[in-house]
Amino acid sequence: MAGKPKLHYTKGRGKMESIRWLLAAAGVEFEEEFIETKEDLEKLRNDGVLLFQQVPMVEMDGMRMVQTRAILSYIAAKYNLYGKDLKERAWIDMYVEGTTDLMGMIMYLPFQPADTKEKNLALIIERATTRYFPVYEKALKDHGQDYLVGNKLSWADVHLLEAILMAEECKPDVLSAFPLLQAFKGRISNIPTIKKFLQPGSQRKPPTDEKFVAVVRKIFNI
């Protein structure tokens, strides 16, 4: 019996959070080894286990995987969350890339100078409501199914729910003009494995605060 995947990252969301989400949605239990100091990161680098000297890194199936996209693709394919054919996979990839762009903007907001935060927050809301969420609202309308691709849960659905919840942390009523996305959020949030991950006490990480920003800056020299 293979051991649980082991995730190497800081105690915050960052690029690992989508990996946590996808494993949790697939019902896979995982362990975490936290990088809490600059020395912890240097040890991983010196041990030669980081292919490009970067985290996230996931130990799984006898591999030490790095690069967020590669890790997510592997998990999606392994746990049947990556569509039934190449065309479905292409749609999943496109939808995932869109939510990745939006989440990237939100992820970096706490690290930006105070004098630009308000402007960047406004840009995030504007992009979410005019560039990204309209695409998913239309996809659900045109597709007429409960999920974005095919008629079963995929990586695209999990990623979109994560993005929605992150956007709602920025502006609670961000979905007010998107009734199908509101319904989608309710449906996907109630899938048992995801519902469990959304409960207090799970391995889901809280929003990034100033204290955590300081820790990250110290570890990564930024």
Short mmCIF file of C-alpha atoms in Angstrom, two decimals:
data_model
loop_
_atom_site.label_atom_id
_atom_site.label_comp_id
_atom_site.label_asym_id
_atom_site.label_seq_id
_atom_site.Cartn_x
_atom_site.Cartn_y
_atom_site.Cartn_z
CA MET A 1 0.00 0.00 0.00
CA ALA A 2 1.51 3.30 -1.09
CA GLY A 3 1.79 6.00 1.57
CA LYS A 4 -0.18 9.21 1.52
CA PRO A 5 1.05 12.02 -0.72
CA LYS A 6 3.33 14.38 1.20
CA LEU A 7 3.10 18.09 0.43
CA HIS A 8 6.09 20.37 1.01
CA TYR A 9 5.18 24.04 1.28
CA THR A 10 4.59 26.88 3.73
CA LYS A 11 1.64 26.91 6.13
CA GLY A 12 -0.31 29.20 3.81
CA ARG A 13 -2.30 28.92 0.62
CA GLY A 14 0.00 30.07 -2.16
CA LYS A 15 0.44 27.77 -5.13
CA MET A 16 -0.09 24.64 -3.03
CA GLU A 17 -3.69 25.46 -2.14
CA SER A 18 -5.12 24.31 -5.49
CA ILE A 19 -3.23 21.02 -5.04
CA ARG A 20 -4.77 20.60 -1.58
CA TRP A 21 -8.20 21.33 -3.08
CA LEU A 22 -7.83 18.78 -5.88
CA LEU A 23 -6.56 15.99 -3.62
CA ALA A 24 -9.35 16.70 -1.14
CA ALA A 25 -11.99 16.70 -3.91
CA ALA A 26 -10.65 13.32 -5.09
CA GLY A 27 -11.00 12.01 -1.53
CA VAL A 28 -7.25 11.53 -1.12
CA GLU A 29 -5.75 11.95 2.33
CA PHE A 30 -2.41 13.73 2.38
CA GLU A 31 0.31 14.76 4.80
CA GLU A 32 2.05 18.11 4.95
CA GLU A 33 5.62 18.96 5.84
CA PHE A 34 5.73 22.69 6.38
CA ILE A 35 8.56 24.98 5.38
CA GLU A 36 8.66 27.39 8.31
CA THR A 37 12.14 28.90 8.00
CA LYS A 38 14.66 29.83 5.35
CA GLU A 39 16.75 26.90 6.63
CA ASP A 40 13.93 24.43 5.92
CA LEU A 41 13.87 25.58 2.29
CA GLU A 42 17.66 25.49 2.01
CA LYS A 43 17.71 21.92 3.34
CA LEU A 44 15.31 20.79 0.59
CA ARG A 45 17.44 22.57 -2.00
CA ASN A 46 20.68 21.13 -0.65
CA ASP A 47 19.19 17.62 -0.53
CA GLY A 48 18.61 17.90 -4.29
CA VAL A 49 14.92 17.00 -4.10
CA LEU A 50 13.65 20.18 -5.79
CA LEU A 51 14.08 19.86 -9.54
CA PHE A 52 14.16 23.63 -10.10
CA GLN A 53 14.95 24.54 -6.47
CA GLN A 54 11.35 25.70 -6.03
CA VAL A 55 8.27 24.61 -4.15
CA PRO A 56 5.52 23.42 -4.16
CA MET A 57 6.83 19.87 -4.14
CA VAL A 58 4.68 16.77 -3.74
CA GLU A 59 5.99 13.30 -2.95
CA MET A 60 3.58 10.87 -4.57
CA ASP A 61 3.71 7.48 -6.30
CA GLY A 62 7.47 7.27 -5.88
CA MET A 63 8.04 10.69 -7.49
CA ARG A 64 9.06 14.06 -6.19
CA MET A 65 6.92 16.30 -8.33
CA VAL A 66 7.42 20.04 -8.75
CA GLN A 67 5.76 22.74 -10.88
CA THR A 68 2.17 23.40 -9.84
CA ARG A 69 0.59 22.76 -13.23
CA ALA A 70 2.38 19.41 -13.66
CA ILE A 71 1.31 18.26 -10.20
CA LEU A 72 -2.31 19.28 -10.76
CA SER A 73 -2.47 17.61 -14.19
CA TYR A 74 -1.13 14.38 -12.73
CA ILE A 75 -3.65 14.36 -9.87
CA ALA A 76 -6.54 15.24 -12.23
CA ALA A 77 -5.62 12.40 -14.62
CA LYS A 78 -4.97 9.85 -11.86
CA TYR A 79 -8.30 10.45 -10.14
CA ASN A 80 -10.46 10.72 -13.27
CA LEU A 81 -11.04 14.47 -13.03
CA TYR A 82 -9.59 15.28 -16.46
CA GLY A 83 -12.38 14.51 -18.95
CA LYS A 84 -13.01 11.49 -21.15
CA ASP A 85 -11.04 12.53 -24.25
CA LEU A 86 -8.61 15.11 -25.62
CA LYS A 87 -11.32 17.63 -26.47
CA GLU A 88 -12.74 17.58 -22.94
CA ARG A 89 -9.21 17.85 -21.58
CA ALA A 90 -8.59 20.92 -23.74
CA TRP A 91 -11.74 22.60 -22.38
CA ILE A 92 -10.77 21.72 -18.81
CA ASP A 93 -7.31 23.19 -19.45
CA MET A 94 -8.77 26.41 -20.86
CA TYR A 95 -11.17 26.87 -17.96
CA VAL A 96 -8.43 26.07 -15.43
CA GLU A 97 -6.02 28.57 -17.04
CA GLY A 98 -8.68 31.28 -16.72
CA THR A 99 -9.30 30.63 -13.03
CA THR A 100 -5.53 30.38 -12.46
CA ASP A 101 -5.12 33.88 -13.91
CA LEU A 102 -7.82 35.28 -11.64
CA MET A 103 -6.55 33.46 -8.54
CA GLY A 104 -3.00 34.64 -9.28
CA MET A 105 -4.17 38.26 -9.07
CA ILE A 106 -5.89 37.58 -5.74
CA MET A 107 -2.96 35.54 -4.39
CA TYR A 108 -0.46 38.35 -4.90
CA LEU A 109 -2.69 41.12 -3.52
CA PRO A 110 -1.49 40.81 0.13
CA PHE A 111 2.12 41.12 -1.03
CA GLN A 112 1.59 44.44 -2.80
CA PRO A 113 2.40 47.87 -1.36
CA ALA A 114 -0.42 49.40 0.68
CA ASP A 115 -0.77 52.37 -1.68
CA THR A 116 -1.58 50.14 -4.68
CA LYS A 117 -3.78 47.57 -2.93
CA GLU A 118 -7.05 49.46 -3.34
CA LYS A 119 -6.46 49.98 -7.06
CA ASN A 120 -5.48 46.33 -7.55
CA LEU A 121 -8.48 45.10 -5.57
CA ALA A 122 -10.76 47.15 -7.83
CA LEU A 123 -9.02 45.61 -10.86
CA ILE A 124 -9.57 42.08 -9.48
CA ILE A 125 -13.30 42.73 -9.03
CA GLU A 126 -13.53 44.28 -12.48
CA ARG A 127 -11.74 41.33 -14.13
CA ALA A 128 -13.74 38.76 -12.16
CA THR A 129 -17.08 40.28 -13.14
CA THR A 130 -16.36 41.28 -16.74
CA ARG A 131 -13.70 38.88 -18.03
CA TYR A 132 -13.81 35.61 -16.10
CA PHE A 133 -17.16 34.91 -14.42
CA PRO A 134 -19.21 35.75 -17.54
CA VAL A 135 -17.33 32.96 -19.38
CA TYR A 136 -18.28 30.35 -16.77
CA GLU A 137 -21.86 31.63 -16.48
CA LYS A 138 -22.24 31.27 -20.27
CA ALA A 139 -20.56 27.85 -20.24
CA LEU A 140 -23.05 26.53 -17.70
CA LYS A 141 -25.97 28.05 -19.63
CA ASP A 142 -24.86 26.69 -23.03
CA HIS A 143 -23.85 23.30 -21.66
CA GLY A 144 -27.04 22.89 -19.65
CA GLN A 145 -25.40 20.50 -17.20
CA ASP A 146 -24.38 20.68 -13.55
CA TYR A 147 -20.68 20.72 -14.45
CA LEU A 148 -18.50 22.76 -16.79
CA VAL A 149 -17.28 19.89 -19.00
CA GLY A 150 -19.05 16.64 -19.88
CA ASN A 151 -21.57 15.75 -17.22
CA LYS A 152 -19.30 14.88 -14.34
CA LEU A 153 -17.06 16.60 -11.84
CA SER A 154 -13.70 17.66 -13.25
CA TRP A 155 -10.64 19.64 -12.23
CA ALA A 156 -12.25 22.68 -13.92
CA ASP A 157 -15.18 22.61 -11.45
CA VAL A 158 -12.96 22.27 -8.39
CA HIS A 159 -10.72 25.10 -9.56
CA LEU A 160 -13.67 27.38 -10.33
CA LEU A 161 -15.18 26.86 -6.88
CA GLU A 162 -11.83 27.73 -5.29
CA ALA A 163 -11.66 30.90 -7.43
CA ILE A 164 -15.25 31.88 -6.55
CA LEU A 165 -14.60 31.58 -2.82
CA MET A 166 -11.37 33.59 -3.14
CA ALA A 167 -13.19 36.32 -5.08
CA GLU A 168 -15.96 36.39 -2.46
CA GLU A 169 -13.33 37.03 0.20
CA CYS A 170 -12.50 40.18 -1.78
CA LYS A 171 -16.13 41.17 -2.36
CA PRO A 172 -18.88 39.04 -0.76
CA ASP A 173 -21.52 39.83 -3.41
CA VAL A 174 -19.22 39.32 -6.41
CA LEU A 175 -21.61 36.68 -7.83
CA SER A 176 -24.71 38.88 -7.59
CA ALA A 177 -25.08 39.10 -11.39
CA PHE A 178 -24.36 35.39 -11.98
CA PRO A 179 -27.29 33.17 -10.91
CA LEU A 180 -25.95 30.02 -12.56
CA LEU A 181 -22.60 30.43 -10.80
CA GLN A 182 -24.42 30.94 -7.50
CA ALA A 183 -26.23 27.63 -8.05
CA PHE A 184 -22.98 25.98 -9.20
CA LYS A 185 -21.25 27.13 -6.01
CA GLY A 186 -24.01 25.54 -3.92
CA ARG A 187 -23.89 22.24 -5.83
CA ILE A 188 -20.14 21.80 -5.88
CA SER A 189 -19.75 22.89 -2.25
CA ASN A 190 -22.10 20.07 -1.26
CA ILE A 191 -20.16 17.26 -2.92
CA PRO A 192 -19.21 15.19 0.18
CA THR A 193 -15.42 15.31 -0.26
CA ILE A 194 -15.47 19.06 -0.96
CA LYS A 195 -17.97 19.74 1.82
CA LYS A 196 -15.57 18.02 4.21
CA PHE A 197 -12.65 20.18 2.99
CA LEU A 198 -14.72 23.33 3.56
CA GLN A 199 -15.39 22.44 7.20
CA PRO A 200 -13.35 24.04 10.01
CA GLY A 201 -10.39 21.89 11.00
CA SER A 202 -9.62 20.66 7.48
CA GLN A 203 -6.29 21.16 5.73
CA ARG A 204 -7.64 24.16 3.84
CA LYS A 205 -5.59 27.23 4.66
CA PRO A 206 -6.95 30.64 5.76
CA PRO A 207 -6.64 33.82 3.69
CA THR A 208 -3.16 35.34 3.69
CA ASP A 209 -2.70 37.99 6.39
CA GLU A 210 0.13 40.43 7.10
CA LYS A 211 1.76 38.09 9.62
CA PHE A 212 2.00 35.32 7.04
CA VAL A 213 3.26 37.75 4.37
CA ALA A 214 6.17 38.58 6.72
CA VAL A 215 6.97 34.87 7.17
CA VAL A 216 6.94 34.25 3.41
CA ARG A 217 9.17 37.24 2.73
CA LYS A 218 11.69 35.90 5.24
CA ILE A 219 11.69 32.32 3.89
CA PHE A 220 11.94 33.27 0.22
CA ASN A 221 14.03 36.46 0.58
CA ILE A 222 11.44 38.69 -1.09
#
